[in-house]
Amino acid sequence: VELPARGPTRTKGSVLMWINTTQTSDEGLLWYTNDQTSGDGFDDEELHINIEDGGDAGEVHFYLGEDSAGGDIYLQSPGPVADGTWHHVAATWDLADGAKLYVDGVQVASVPHNNNVVAPVIMRLGYSASGARYYDGLMDDVRLFNYAVSAAKVAEIMSKGEDPLRAGSPTP
């Protein structure tokens, strides 16, 4: 799915979604953005959330490829989520609070963030700019924010979904 390249910015943003997959090969991209109209998810200056293959098969990875002035930001879940059940995945980044990865409402990784991430010109769900690294699974309730949502907001969105008055449920 091609999205307008707006919302999350180079300095801050959030991507939240429900996923259900058994994919453990071909590094499926859940969310992808780049500063160019090309790229396959292995380049610098990209931001993406993916299901990993190889030694980390089935884990969620969050990558912020920075320009030549800084180092890449790379976060990963502590274990696989590609088990055929629904999982809530969230990635947030902000200069003040750093980059964070959440799985099922729990923060599983964090690192500092600097201002070297480039501005996106292309944004997609499920594949890269070059049309490679397709995600194979279900995705629901995808949310993009132009700010880093708090841990409490991640948990609230995960538990209540579209209706903030609903009691909540752990699956979509």
CSV table of N, CA and C in Angstrom, one decimal:
chain,number,residue,atom,x,y,z
A,1,VAL,N,0.9,-1.2,0.0
A,1,VAL,CA,0.0,0.0,0.0
A,1,VAL,C,0.9,1.2,0.0
A,2,GLU,N,0.7,2.1,-0.9
A,2,GLU,CA,1.4,3.4,-1.0
A,2,GLU,C,0.7,4.4,-0.2
A,3,LEU,N,1.4,5.1,0.7
A,3,LEU,CA,0.9,6.1,1.6
A,3,LEU,C,1.4,7.5,1.2
A,4,PRO,N,0.7,8.6,1.5
A,4,PRO,CA,1.4,9.9,1.4
A,4,PRO,C,2.6,10.0,2.3
A,5,ALA,N,3.6,10.6,1.8
A,5,ALA,CA,4.9,10.8,2.6
A,5,ALA,C,4.8,11.9,3.6
A,6,ARG,N,3.8,11.8,4.5
A,6,ARG,CA,3.7,12.8,5.6
A,6,ARG,C,3.3,12.1,6.8
A,7,GLY,N,3.3,12.8,7.9
A,7,GLY,CA,3.0,12.2,9.2
A,7,GLY,C,4.3,12.1,10.0
A,8,PRO,N,4.9,11.0,10.1
A,8,PRO,CA,6.2,10.9,10.8
A,8,PRO,C,7.2,11.7,10.1
A,9,THR,N,8.0,12.4,10.9
A,9,THR,CA,9.1,13.3,10.4
A,9,THR,C,10.5,12.7,10.7
A,10,ARG,N,11.5,13.4,10.3
A,10,ARG,CA,12.8,13.0,10.5
A,10,ARG,C,13.2,13.0,12.0
A,11,THR,N,12.6,13.9,12.8
A,11,THR,CA,12.9,14.1,14.2
A,11,THR,C,12.0,13.3,15.1
A,12,LYS,N,10.8,13.1,14.7
A,12,LYS,CA,9.8,12.4,15.6
A,12,LYS,C,8.7,11.8,14.8
A,13,GLY,N,8.1,10.8,15.4
A,13,GLY,CA,7.0,10.1,14.8
A,13,GLY,C,6.7,8.8,15.6
A,14,SER,N,5.6,8.1,15.2
A,14,SER,CA,5.2,6.9,15.7
A,14,SER,C,4.5,6.1,14.7
A,15,VAL,N,4.6,4.8,14.7
A,15,VAL,CA,3.9,3.8,13.8
A,15,VAL,C,3.4,2.7,14.7
A,16,LEU,N,2.1,2.5,14.7
A,16,LEU,CA,1.5,1.4,15.6
A,16,LEU,C,0.6,0.6,14.7
A,17,MET,N,0.6,-0.7,14.9
A,17,MET,CA,-0.2,-1.6,14.1
A,17,MET,C,-0.4,-3.0,14.8
A,18,TRP,N,-1.4,-3.7,14.4
A,18,TRP,CA,-1.5,-5.1,14.8
A,18,TRP,C,-1.0,-6.0,13.6
A,19,ILE,N,-0.3,-7.0,13.9
A,19,ILE,CA,0.1,-8.0,12.9
A,19,ILE,C,-0.1,-9.4,13.3
A,20,ASN,N,-0.3,-10.2,12.3
A,20,ASN,CA,-0.5,-11.7,12.5
A,20,ASN,C,0.2,-12.4,11.3
A,21,THR,N,1.3,-13.1,11.6
A,21,THR,CA,2.1,-13.7,10.6
A,21,THR,C,2.8,-14.9,11.1
A,22,THR,N,3.2,-15.7,10.1
A,22,THR,CA,4.2,-16.8,10.4
A,22,THR,C,5.4,-16.7,9.5
A,23,GLN,N,5.6,-15.5,8.9
A,23,GLN,CA,6.7,-15.2,8.1
A,23,GLN,C,8.0,-15.3,8.9
A,24,THR,N,9.0,-16.1,8.4
A,24,THR,CA,10.3,-16.1,9.0
A,24,THR,C,11.4,-16.1,8.0
A,25,SER,N,11.0,-15.8,6.7
A,25,SER,CA,12.0,-15.6,5.6
A,25,SER,C,11.7,-14.4,4.8
A,26,ASP,N,12.7,-13.9,4.1
A,26,ASP,CA,12.6,-12.8,3.2
A,26,ASP,C,12.3,-11.4,3.8
A,27,GLU,N,12.6,-11.3,5.1
A,27,GLU,CA,12.5,-10.0,5.8
A,27,GLU,C,11.3,-9.1,5.3
A,28,GLY,N,10.1,-9.5,5.7
A,28,GLY,CA,8.9,-8.7,5.3
A,28,GLY,C,8.8,-7.4,6.0
A,29,LEU,N,8.7,-6.4,5.2
A,29,LEU,CA,8.6,-5.0,5.7
A,29,LEU,C,7.1,-4.7,6.1
A,30,LEU,N,6.9,-4.3,7.3
A,30,LEU,CA,5.6,-3.9,7.8
A,30,LEU,C,5.4,-2.4,7.4
A,31,TRP,N,6.3,-1.6,7.6
A,31,TRP,CA,6.2,-0.1,7.3
A,31,TRP,C,7.6,0.3,6.8
A,32,TYR,N,7.6,1.1,5.8
A,32,TYR,CA,8.8,1.5,5.1
A,32,TYR,C,8.7,3.0,4.6
A,33,THR,N,9.8,3.8,4.8
A,33,THR,CA,9.9,5.1,4.3
A,33,THR,C,11.3,5.4,3.9
A,34,ASN,N,11.5,6.3,2.9
A,34,ASN,CA,12.8,6.5,2.4
A,34,ASN,C,12.9,8.0,1.9
A,35,ASP,N,14.1,8.5,1.8
A,35,ASP,CA,14.2,9.9,1.3
A,35,ASP,C,14.3,9.9,-0.2
A,36,GLN,N,14.2,8.8,-0.9
A,36,GLN,CA,14.3,8.7,-2.3
A,36,GLN,C,13.1,7.7,-2.8
A,37,THR,N,12.9,7.7,-4.1
A,37,THR,CA,11.9,6.8,-4.6
A,37,THR,C,12.4,5.4,-4.9
A,38,SER,N,13.6,5.1,-4.5
A,38,SER,CA,14.2,3.8,-4.7
A,38,SER,C,14.7,3.3,-3.3
A,39,GLY,N,15.1,2.1,-3.3
A,39,GLY,CA,15.5,1.5,-2.0
A,39,GLY,C,14.8,0.2,-1.8
A,40,ASP,N,15.5,-0.7,-1.1
A,40,ASP,CA,15.0,-2.1,-0.9
A,40,ASP,C,14.9,-2.5,0.5
A,41,GLY,N,15.2,-1.6,1.4
A,41,GLY,CA,15.1,-2.0,2.8
A,41,GLY,C,16.5,-2.3,3.4
A,42,PHE,N,17.5,-2.3,2.6
A,42,PHE,CA,18.9,-2.6,3.0
A,42,PHE,C,19.8,-1.3,2.9
A,43,ASP,N,19.2,-0.2,2.6
A,43,ASP,CA,20.0,1.0,2.3
A,43,ASP,C,20.0,1.9,3.5
A,44,ASP,N,21.0,2.8,3.5
A,44,ASP,CA,21.0,3.9,4.5
A,44,ASP,C,19.9,4.8,4.2
A,45,GLU,N,19.6,5.7,5.1
A,45,GLU,CA,18.6,6.8,5.0
A,45,GLU,C,17.2,6.3,4.7
A,46,GLU,N,16.9,5.1,5.3
A,46,GLU,CA,15.6,4.5,5.3
A,46,GLU,C,15.1,4.4,6.7
A,47,LEU,N,13.8,4.3,6.9
A,47,LEU,CA,13.2,4.0,8.2
A,47,LEU,C,12.3,2.8,7.9
A,48,HIS,N,12.3,1.8,8.7
A,48,HIS,CA,11.4,0.7,8.5
A,48,HIS,C,11.2,-0.2,9.7
A,49,ILE,N,10.1,-0.9,9.7
A,49,ILE,CA,9.8,-1.9,10.7
A,49,ILE,C,9.6,-3.2,9.9
A,50,ASN,N,10.3,-4.2,10.3
A,50,ASN,CA,10.2,-5.5,9.5
A,50,ASN,C,10.2,-6.7,10.4
A,51,ILE,N,9.7,-7.8,9.8
A,51,ILE,CA,9.9,-9.1,10.4
A,51,ILE,C,11.2,-9.7,9.8
A,52,GLU,N,12.0,-10.1,10.7
A,52,GLU,CA,13.4,-10.5,10.4
A,52,GLU,C,13.4,-12.0,9.9
A,53,ASP,N,14.5,-12.3,9.2
A,53,ASP,CA,14.8,-13.7,8.8
A,53,ASP,C,16.1,-14.1,9.4
A,54,GLY,N,16.7,-15.2,8.9
A,54,GLY,CA,18.0,-15.6,9.4
A,54,GLY,C,18.0,-16.0,10.9
A,55,GLY,N,19.1,-15.6,11.5
A,55,GLY,CA,19.3,-15.9,13.0
A,55,GLY,C,18.2,-15.3,13.9
A,56,ASP,N,17.6,-14.2,13.4
A,56,ASP,CA,16.6,-13.5,14.2
A,56,ASP,C,15.2,-13.8,13.7
A,57,ALA,N,15.0,-14.9,13.0
A,57,ALA,CA,13.8,-15.2,12.2
A,57,ALA,C,12.5,-14.9,13.1
A,58,GLY,N,11.6,-14.2,12.6
A,58,GLY,CA,10.3,-13.9,13.2
A,58,GLY,C,10.3,-12.8,14.2
A,59,GLU,N,11.5,-12.2,14.5
A,59,GLU,CA,11.5,-11.0,15.4
A,59,GLU,C,11.1,-9.8,14.6
A,60,VAL,N,10.7,-8.8,15.4
A,60,VAL,CA,10.4,-7.5,14.9
A,60,VAL,C,11.7,-6.6,15.0
A,61,HIS,N,12.0,-6.0,13.9
A,61,HIS,CA,13.2,-5.0,13.9
A,61,HIS,C,12.7,-3.7,13.5
A,62,PHE,N,13.2,-2.6,14.1
A,62,PHE,CA,13.0,-1.2,13.8
A,62,PHE,C,14.3,-0.6,13.5
A,63,TYR,N,14.4,0.0,12.3
A,63,TYR,CA,15.6,0.5,11.7
A,63,TYR,C,15.4,2.0,11.3
A,64,LEU,N,16.3,2.9,11.8
A,64,LEU,CA,16.3,4.2,11.3
A,64,LEU,C,17.7,4.4,10.7
A,65,GLY,N,17.8,4.3,9.4
A,65,GLY,CA,19.1,4.5,8.7
A,65,GLY,C,19.4,6.0,8.6
A,66,GLU,N,20.5,6.5,9.2
A,66,GLU,CA,20.8,7.9,9.2
A,66,GLU,C,21.7,8.3,8.1
A,67,ASP,N,21.8,9.6,7.8
A,67,ASP,CA,22.7,10.1,6.8
A,67,ASP,C,24.2,9.9,7.2
A,68,SER,N,25.1,10.4,6.4
A,68,SER,CA,26.5,10.2,6.7
A,68,SER,C,27.0,10.9,8.0
A,69,ALA,N,26.2,11.8,8.6
A,69,ALA,CA,26.6,12.5,9.8
A,69,ALA,C,26.4,11.7,11.0
A,70,GLY,N,25.7,10.6,11.0
A,70,GLY,CA,25.4,9.8,12.2
A,70,GLY,C,25.3,8.3,12.0
A,71,GLY,N,25.2,7.6,13.1
A,71,GLY,CA,25.1,6.1,13.0
A,71,GLY,C,23.7,5.7,12.9
A,72,ASP,N,23.5,4.5,12.4
A,72,ASP,CA,22.2,3.9,12.2
A,72,ASP,C,21.6,3.6,13.6
A,73,ILE,N,20.2,3.7,13.7
A,73,ILE,CA,19.5,3.3,14.9
A,73,ILE,C,18.8,1.9,14.6
A,74,TYR,N,19.0,1.0,15.5
A,74,TYR,CA,18.6,-0.4,15.2
A,74,TYR,C,18.0,-1.0,16.5
A,75,LEU,N,16.8,-1.4,16.5
A,75,LEU,CA,16.1,-2.0,17.6
A,75,LEU,C,15.5,-3.3,17.2
A,76,GLN,N,15.5,-4.3,18.2
A,76,GLN,CA,14.8,-5.6,17.8
A,76,GLN,C,14.1,-6.1,19.0
A,77,SER,N,13.0,-6.9,18.8
A,77,SER,CA,12.3,-7.5,19.8
A,77,SER,C,13.1,-8.7,20.4
A,78,PRO,N,12.9,-9.0,21.7
A,78,PRO,CA,13.7,-10.1,22.3
A,78,PRO,C,13.4,-11.5,21.8
A,79,GLY,N,12.3,-11.6,21.1
A,79,GLY,CA,12.0,-13.0,20.6
A,79,GLY,C,11.0,-12.8,19.4
A,80,PRO,N,10.7,-14.0,18.8
A,80,PRO,CA,9.9,-13.9,17.6
A,80,PRO,C,8.4,-13.6,17.9
A,81,VAL,N,7.7,-13.0,16.9
A,81,VAL,CA,6.3,-12.7,17.0
A,81,VAL,C,5.6,-13.4,15.8
A,82,ALA,N,6.3,-14.1,15.0
A,82,ALA,CA,5.7,-14.7,13.8
A,82,ALA,C,5.2,-16.1,14.2
A,83,ASP,N,4.2,-16.1,15.0
A,83,ASP,CA,3.6,-17.3,15.5
A,83,ASP,C,2.2,-17.6,15.2
A,84,GLY,N,1.6,-16.8,14.2
A,84,GLY,CA,0.3,-17.0,13.7
A,84,GLY,C,-0.8,-16.5,14.7
A,85,THR,N,-0.4,-15.6,15.6
A,85,THR,CA,-1.4,-15.0,16.5
A,85,THR,C,-1.2,-13.5,16.4
A,86,TRP,N,-2.2,-12.7,16.8
A,86,TRP,CA,-2.1,-11.3,16.7
A,86,TRP,C,-1.1,-10.7,17.8
A,87,HIS,N,-0.3,-9.7,17.3
A,87,HIS,CA,0.6,-9.0,18.2
A,87,HIS,C,0.5,-7.5,17.8
A,88,HIS,N,0.6,-6.7,18.8
A,88,HIS,CA,0.6,-5.2,18.6
A,88,HIS,C,2.0,-4.8,18.6
A,89,VAL,N,2.4,-4.1,17.5
A,89,VAL,CA,3.8,-3.6,17.3
A,89,VAL,C,3.7,-2.0,17.3
A,90,ALA,N,4.6,-1.4,18.0
A,90,ALA,CA,4.7,0.1,17.9
A,90,ALA,C,6.2,0.5,17.9
A,91,ALA,N,6.5,1.5,17.1
A,91,ALA,CA,7.8,2.1,17.1
A,91,ALA,C,7.6,3.6,17.2
A,92,THR,N,8.4,4.3,18.1
A,92,THR,CA,8.3,5.7,18.3
A,92,THR,C,9.7,6.3,18.3
A,93,TRP,N,9.9,7.5,17.9
A,93,TRP,CA,11.2,8.1,17.9
A,93,TRP,C,11.0,9.6,18.1
A,94,ASP,N,11.9,10.2,18.9
A,94,ASP,CA,11.9,11.6,19.3
A,94,ASP,C,13.3,12.0,19.7
A,95,LEU,N,13.7,13.2,19.4
A,95,LEU,CA,15.0,13.6,19.8
A,95,LEU,C,15.2,13.6,21.3
A,96,ALA,N,14.2,14.0,22.1
A,96,ALA,CA,14.3,14.1,23.5
A,96,ALA,C,14.3,12.7,24.2
A,97,ASP,N,13.4,11.8,23.7
A,97,ASP,CA,13.2,10.5,24.4
A,97,ASP,C,13.8,9.3,23.7
A,98,GLY,N,14.4,9.5,22.5
A,98,GLY,CA,15.0,8.4,21.8
A,98,GLY,C,14.1,7.6,21.0
A,99,ALA,N,14.6,6.5,20.5
A,99,ALA,CA,13.8,5.6,19.7
A,99,ALA,C,13.4,4.4,20.5
A,100,LYS,N,12.1,3.9,20.4
A,100,LYS,CA,11.6,2.9,21.2
A,100,LYS,C,10.8,1.9,20.4
A,101,LEU,N,10.9,0.6,20.8
A,101,LEU,CA,10.1,-0.4,20.2
A,101,LEU,C,9.3,-1.1,21.2
A,102,TYR,N,8.0,-1.3,20.9
A,102,TYR,CA,7.0,-1.9,21.8
A,102,TYR,C,6.4,-3.2,21.1
A,103,VAL,N,6.2,-4.2,21.9
A,103,VAL,CA,5.5,-5.4,21.4
A,103,VAL,C,4.5,-5.8,22.4
A,104,ASP,N,3.2,-5.8,22.0
A,104,ASP,CA,2.1,-6.1,22.9
A,104,ASP,C,2.0,-5.2,24.1
A,105,GLY,N,2.3,-3.9,23.8
A,105,GLY,CA,2.1,-2.9,24.8
A,105,GLY,C,3.3,-2.7,25.7
A,106,VAL,N,4.3,-3.5,25.6
A,106,VAL,CA,5.5,-3.5,26.5
A,106,VAL,C,6.7,-3.0,25.7
A,107,GLN,N,7.4,-2.0,26.3
A,107,GLN,CA,8.6,-1.5,25.6
A,107,GLN,C,9.7,-2.6,25.7
A,108,VAL,N,10.2,-3.0,24.6
A,108,VAL,CA,11.2,-4.1,24.5
A,108,VAL,C,12.6,-3.6,24.2
A,109,ALA,N,12.7,-2.4,23.7
A,109,ALA,CA,14.1,-1.9,23.3
A,109,ALA,C,14.0,-0.4,23.2
A,110,SER,N,15.1,0.3,23.5
A,110,SER,CA,15.2,1.8,23.3
A,110,SER,C,16.7,2.1,23.1
A,111,VAL,N,16.9,3.2,22.3
A,111,VAL,CA,18.2,3.8,22.1
A,111,VAL,C,18.1,5.3,21.9
A,112,PRO,N,19.2,6.1,22.2
A,112,PRO,CA,19.1,7.5,21.9
A,112,PRO,C,18.9,7.8,20.4
A,113,HIS,N,18.4,8.9,20.1
A,113,HIS,CA,18.2,9.3,18.7
A,113,HIS,C,18.8,10.7,18.4
A,114,ASN,N,19.4,10.9,17.2
A,114,ASN,CA,19.9,12.2,16.9
A,114,ASN,C,19.1,12.8,15.7
A,115,ASN,N,19.5,13.9,15.1
A,115,ASN,CA,18.7,14.6,14.1
A,115,ASN,C,19.2,14.3,12.7
A,116,ASN,N,19.8,13.1,12.4
A,116,ASN,CA,20.4,12.9,11.1
A,116,ASN,C,19.5,12.0,10.2
A,117,VAL,N,18.4,11.7,10.6
A,117,VAL,CA,17.5,10.9,9.7
A,117,VAL,C,16.9,11.8,8.7
A,118,VAL,N,16.9,11.4,7.4
A,118,VAL,CA,16.5,12.2,6.3
A,118,VAL,C,14.9,12.3,6.2
A,119,ALA,N,14.4,13.3,5.5
A,119,ALA,CA,13.0,13.5,5.4
A,119,ALA,C,12.4,12.5,4.3
A,120,PRO,N,11.3,11.8,4.7
A,120,PRO,CA,10.7,10.8,3.7
A,120,PRO,C,10.1,11.4,2.5
A,121,VAL,N,10.2,10.8,1.4
A,121,VAL,CA,9.5,11.2,0.1
A,121,VAL,C,8.6,10.0,-0.4
A,122,ILE,N,8.8,8.8,0.2
A,122,ILE,CA,8.0,7.7,-0.1
A,122,ILE,C,7.6,6.9,1.1
A,123,MET,N,6.4,6.4,1.3
A,123,MET,CA,6.0,5.7,2.4
A,123,MET,C,5.1,4.5,2.0
A,124,ARG,N,5.4,3.3,2.5
A,124,ARG,CA,4.6,2.2,2.1
A,124,ARG,C,4.3,1.2,3.3
A,125,LEU,N,3.3,0.5,3.2
A,125,LEU,CA,3.0,-0.7,4.1
A,125,LEU,C,3.2,-1.9,3.3
A,126,GLY,N,4.0,-2.9,3.8
A,126,GLY,CA,4.1,-4.2,3.3
A,126,GLY,C,5.2,-4.4,2.3
A,127,TYR,N,5.9,-3.4,1.8
A,127,TYR,CA,7.0,-3.6,0.9
A,127,TYR,C,7.9,-2.3,0.7
A,128,SER,N,9.0,-2.4,0.1
A,128,SER,CA,10.0,-1.3,0.0
A,128,SER,C,9.7,-0.5,-1.3
A,129,ALA,N,10.5,0.6,-1.5
A,129,ALA,CA,10.4,1.4,-2.6
A,129,ALA,C,10.6,0.6,-3.9
A,130,SER,N,11.6,-0.3,-3.9
A,130,SER,CA,11.9,-1.1,-5.1
A,130,SER,C,10.9,-2.2,-5.3
A,131,GLY,N,9.9,-2.4,-4.4
A,131,GLY,CA,9.0,-3.5,-4.6
A,131,GLY,C,9.5,-4.8,-4.0
A,132,ALA,N,10.5,-4.8,-3.2
A,132,ALA,CA,11.1,-6.0,-2.6
A,132,ALA,C,10.7,-6.2,-1.2
A,133,ARG,N,11.0,-7.3,-0.6
A,133,ARG,CA,10.8,-7.6,0.8
A,133,ARG,C,9.3,-7.5,1.3
A,134,TYR,N,8.5,-8.2,0.6
A,134,TYR,CA,7.1,-8.2,0.9
A,134,TYR,C,6.8,-8.8,2.2
A,135,TYR,N,5.8,-8.2,2.9
A,135,TYR,CA,5.3,-8.8,4.2
A,135,TYR,C,4.3,-9.8,3.8
A,136,ASP,N,4.3,-10.9,4.5
A,136,ASP,CA,3.4,-12.0,4.2
A,136,ASP,C,2.6,-12.3,5.5
A,137,GLY,N,1.4,-11.7,5.6
A,137,GLY,CA,0.6,-11.8,6.9
A,137,GLY,C,-0.5,-10.8,6.9
A,138,LEU,N,-1.2,-10.8,8.0
A,138,LEU,CA,-2.3,-9.8,8.2
A,138,LEU,C,-1.8,-8.6,9.0
A,139,MET,N,-2.5,-7.5,8.7
A,139,MET,CA,-2.1,-6.2,9.3
A,139,MET,C,-3.4,-5.5,9.6
A,140,ASP,N,-3.6,-4.8,10.8
A,140,ASP,CA,-4.8,-4.2,11.1
A,140,ASP,C,-4.5,-2.9,11.9
A,141,ASP,N,-5.4,-2.0,11.9
A,141,ASP,CA,-5.4,-0.8,12.7
A,141,ASP,C,-4.1,-0.1,12.7
A,142,VAL,N,-3.6,0.2,11.5
A,142,VAL,CA,-2.3,0.9,11.4
A,142,VAL,C,-2.5,2.4,11.7
A,143,ARG,N,-1.6,2.9,12.5
A,143,ARG,CA,-1.7,4.3,12.9
A,143,ARG,C,-0.3,5.0,12.8
A,144,LEU,N,-0.3,6.2,12.1
A,144,LEU,CA,0.9,7.0,12.0
A,144,LEU,C,0.7,8.3,12.7
A,145,PHE,N,1.7,8.7,13.4
A,145,PHE,CA,1.6,10.0,14.2
A,145,PHE,C,2.9,10.8,13.8
A,146,ASN,N,2.7,12.1,13.9
A,146,ASN,CA,3.8,13.0,13.6
A,146,ASN,C,4.5,13.4,15.0
A,147,TYR,N,4.3,12.6,16.0
A,147,TYR,CA,5.0,12.8,17.3
A,147,TYR,C,5.2,11.4,17.9
A,148,ALA,N,6.0,11.4,18.9
A,148,ALA,CA,6.3,10.1,19.6
A,148,ALA,C,5.2,9.9,20.7
A,149,VAL,N,4.3,8.9,20.5
A,149,VAL,CA,3.3,8.7,21.5
A,149,VAL,C,3.9,8.1,22.7
A,150,SER,N,3.3,8.3,23.9
A,150,SER,CA,3.9,7.9,25.1
A,150,SER,C,3.6,6.4,25.3
A,151,ALA,N,4.3,5.8,26.2
A,151,ALA,CA,4.1,4.3,26.6
A,151,ALA,C,2.7,4.1,27.0
A,152,ALA,N,2.1,5.0,27.8
A,152,ALA,CA,0.7,4.9,28.2
A,152,ALA,C,-0.2,4.9,27.0
A,153,LYS,N,0.1,5.8,26.0
A,153,LYS,CA,-0.8,5.9,24.9
A,153,LYS,C,-0.7,4.6,24.0
A,154,VAL,N,0.5,4.1,23.9
A,154,VAL,CA,0.7,2.8,23.1
A,154,VAL,C,-0.2,1.7,23.8
A,155,ALA,N,-0.1,1.6,25.1
A,155,ALA,CA,-0.9,0.6,25.8
A,155,ALA,C,-2.4,0.9,25.6
A,156,GLU,N,-2.8,2.2,25.7
A,156,GLU,CA,-4.3,2.5,25.5
A,156,GLU,C,-4.8,2.2,24.1
A,157,ILE,N,-4.0,2.6,23.1
A,157,ILE,CA,-4.4,2.2,21.7
A,157,ILE,C,-4.5,0.7,21.5
A,158,MET,N,-3.5,0.0,22.1
A,158,MET,CA,-3.5,-1.4,22.0
A,158,MET,C,-4.7,-2.1,22.6
A,159,SER,N,-5.1,-1.6,23.8
A,159,SER,CA,-6.2,-2.2,24.5
A,159,SER,C,-7.6,-1.7,24.1
A,160,LYS,N,-7.7,-0.5,23.6
A,160,LYS,CA,-9.0,0.1,23.3
A,160,LYS,C,-9.3,0.3,21.8
A,161,GLY,N,-8.2,0.3,21.0
A,161,GLY,CA,-8.4,0.4,19.5
A,161,GLY,C,-9.1,1.7,19.1
A,162,GLU,N,-10.1,1.6,18.2
A,162,GLU,CA,-10.8,2.7,17.7
A,162,GLU,C,-11.6,3.5,18.7
A,163,ASP,N,-12.2,2.8,19.6
A,163,ASP,CA,-13.2,3.4,20.6
A,163,ASP,C,-12.5,3.6,21.9
A,164,PRO,N,-12.1,4.8,22.3
A,164,PRO,CA,-11.5,5.1,23.6
A,164,PRO,C,-12.4,4.8,24.8
A,165,LEU,N,-13.7,4.6,24.6
A,165,LEU,CA,-14.6,4.3,25.7
A,165,LEU,C,-14.8,2.8,25.9
A,166,ARG,N,-14.3,2.0,24.9
A,166,ARG,CA,-14.4,0.5,25.0
A,166,ARG,C,-13.5,0.0,26.1
A,167,ALA,N,-14.0,-1.1,26.7
A,167,ALA,CA,-13.2,-1.6,27.8
A,167,ALA,C,-11.8,-2.2,27.4
A,168,GLY,N,-11.8,-2.7,26.2
A,168,GLY,CA,-10.5,-3.1,25.7
A,168,GLY,C,-10.4,-4.6,25.5
A,169,SER,N,-9.6,-5.0,24.6
A,169,SER,CA,-9.4,-6.4,24.2
A,169,SER,C,-7.9,-6.6,23.7
A,170,PRO,N,-7.2,-7.7,24.0
A,170,PRO,CA,-5.9,-7.8,23.5
A,170,PRO,C,-5.7,-8.1,22.1
A,171,THR,N,-6.7,-8.3,21.3
A,171,THR,CA,-6.6,-8.6,19.9
A,171,THR,C,-7.5,-7.7,19.1
A,172,PRO,N,-7.2,-7.5,17.8
A,172,PRO,CA,-8.1,-6.6,17.0
A,172,PRO,C,-9.5,-7.1,16.8
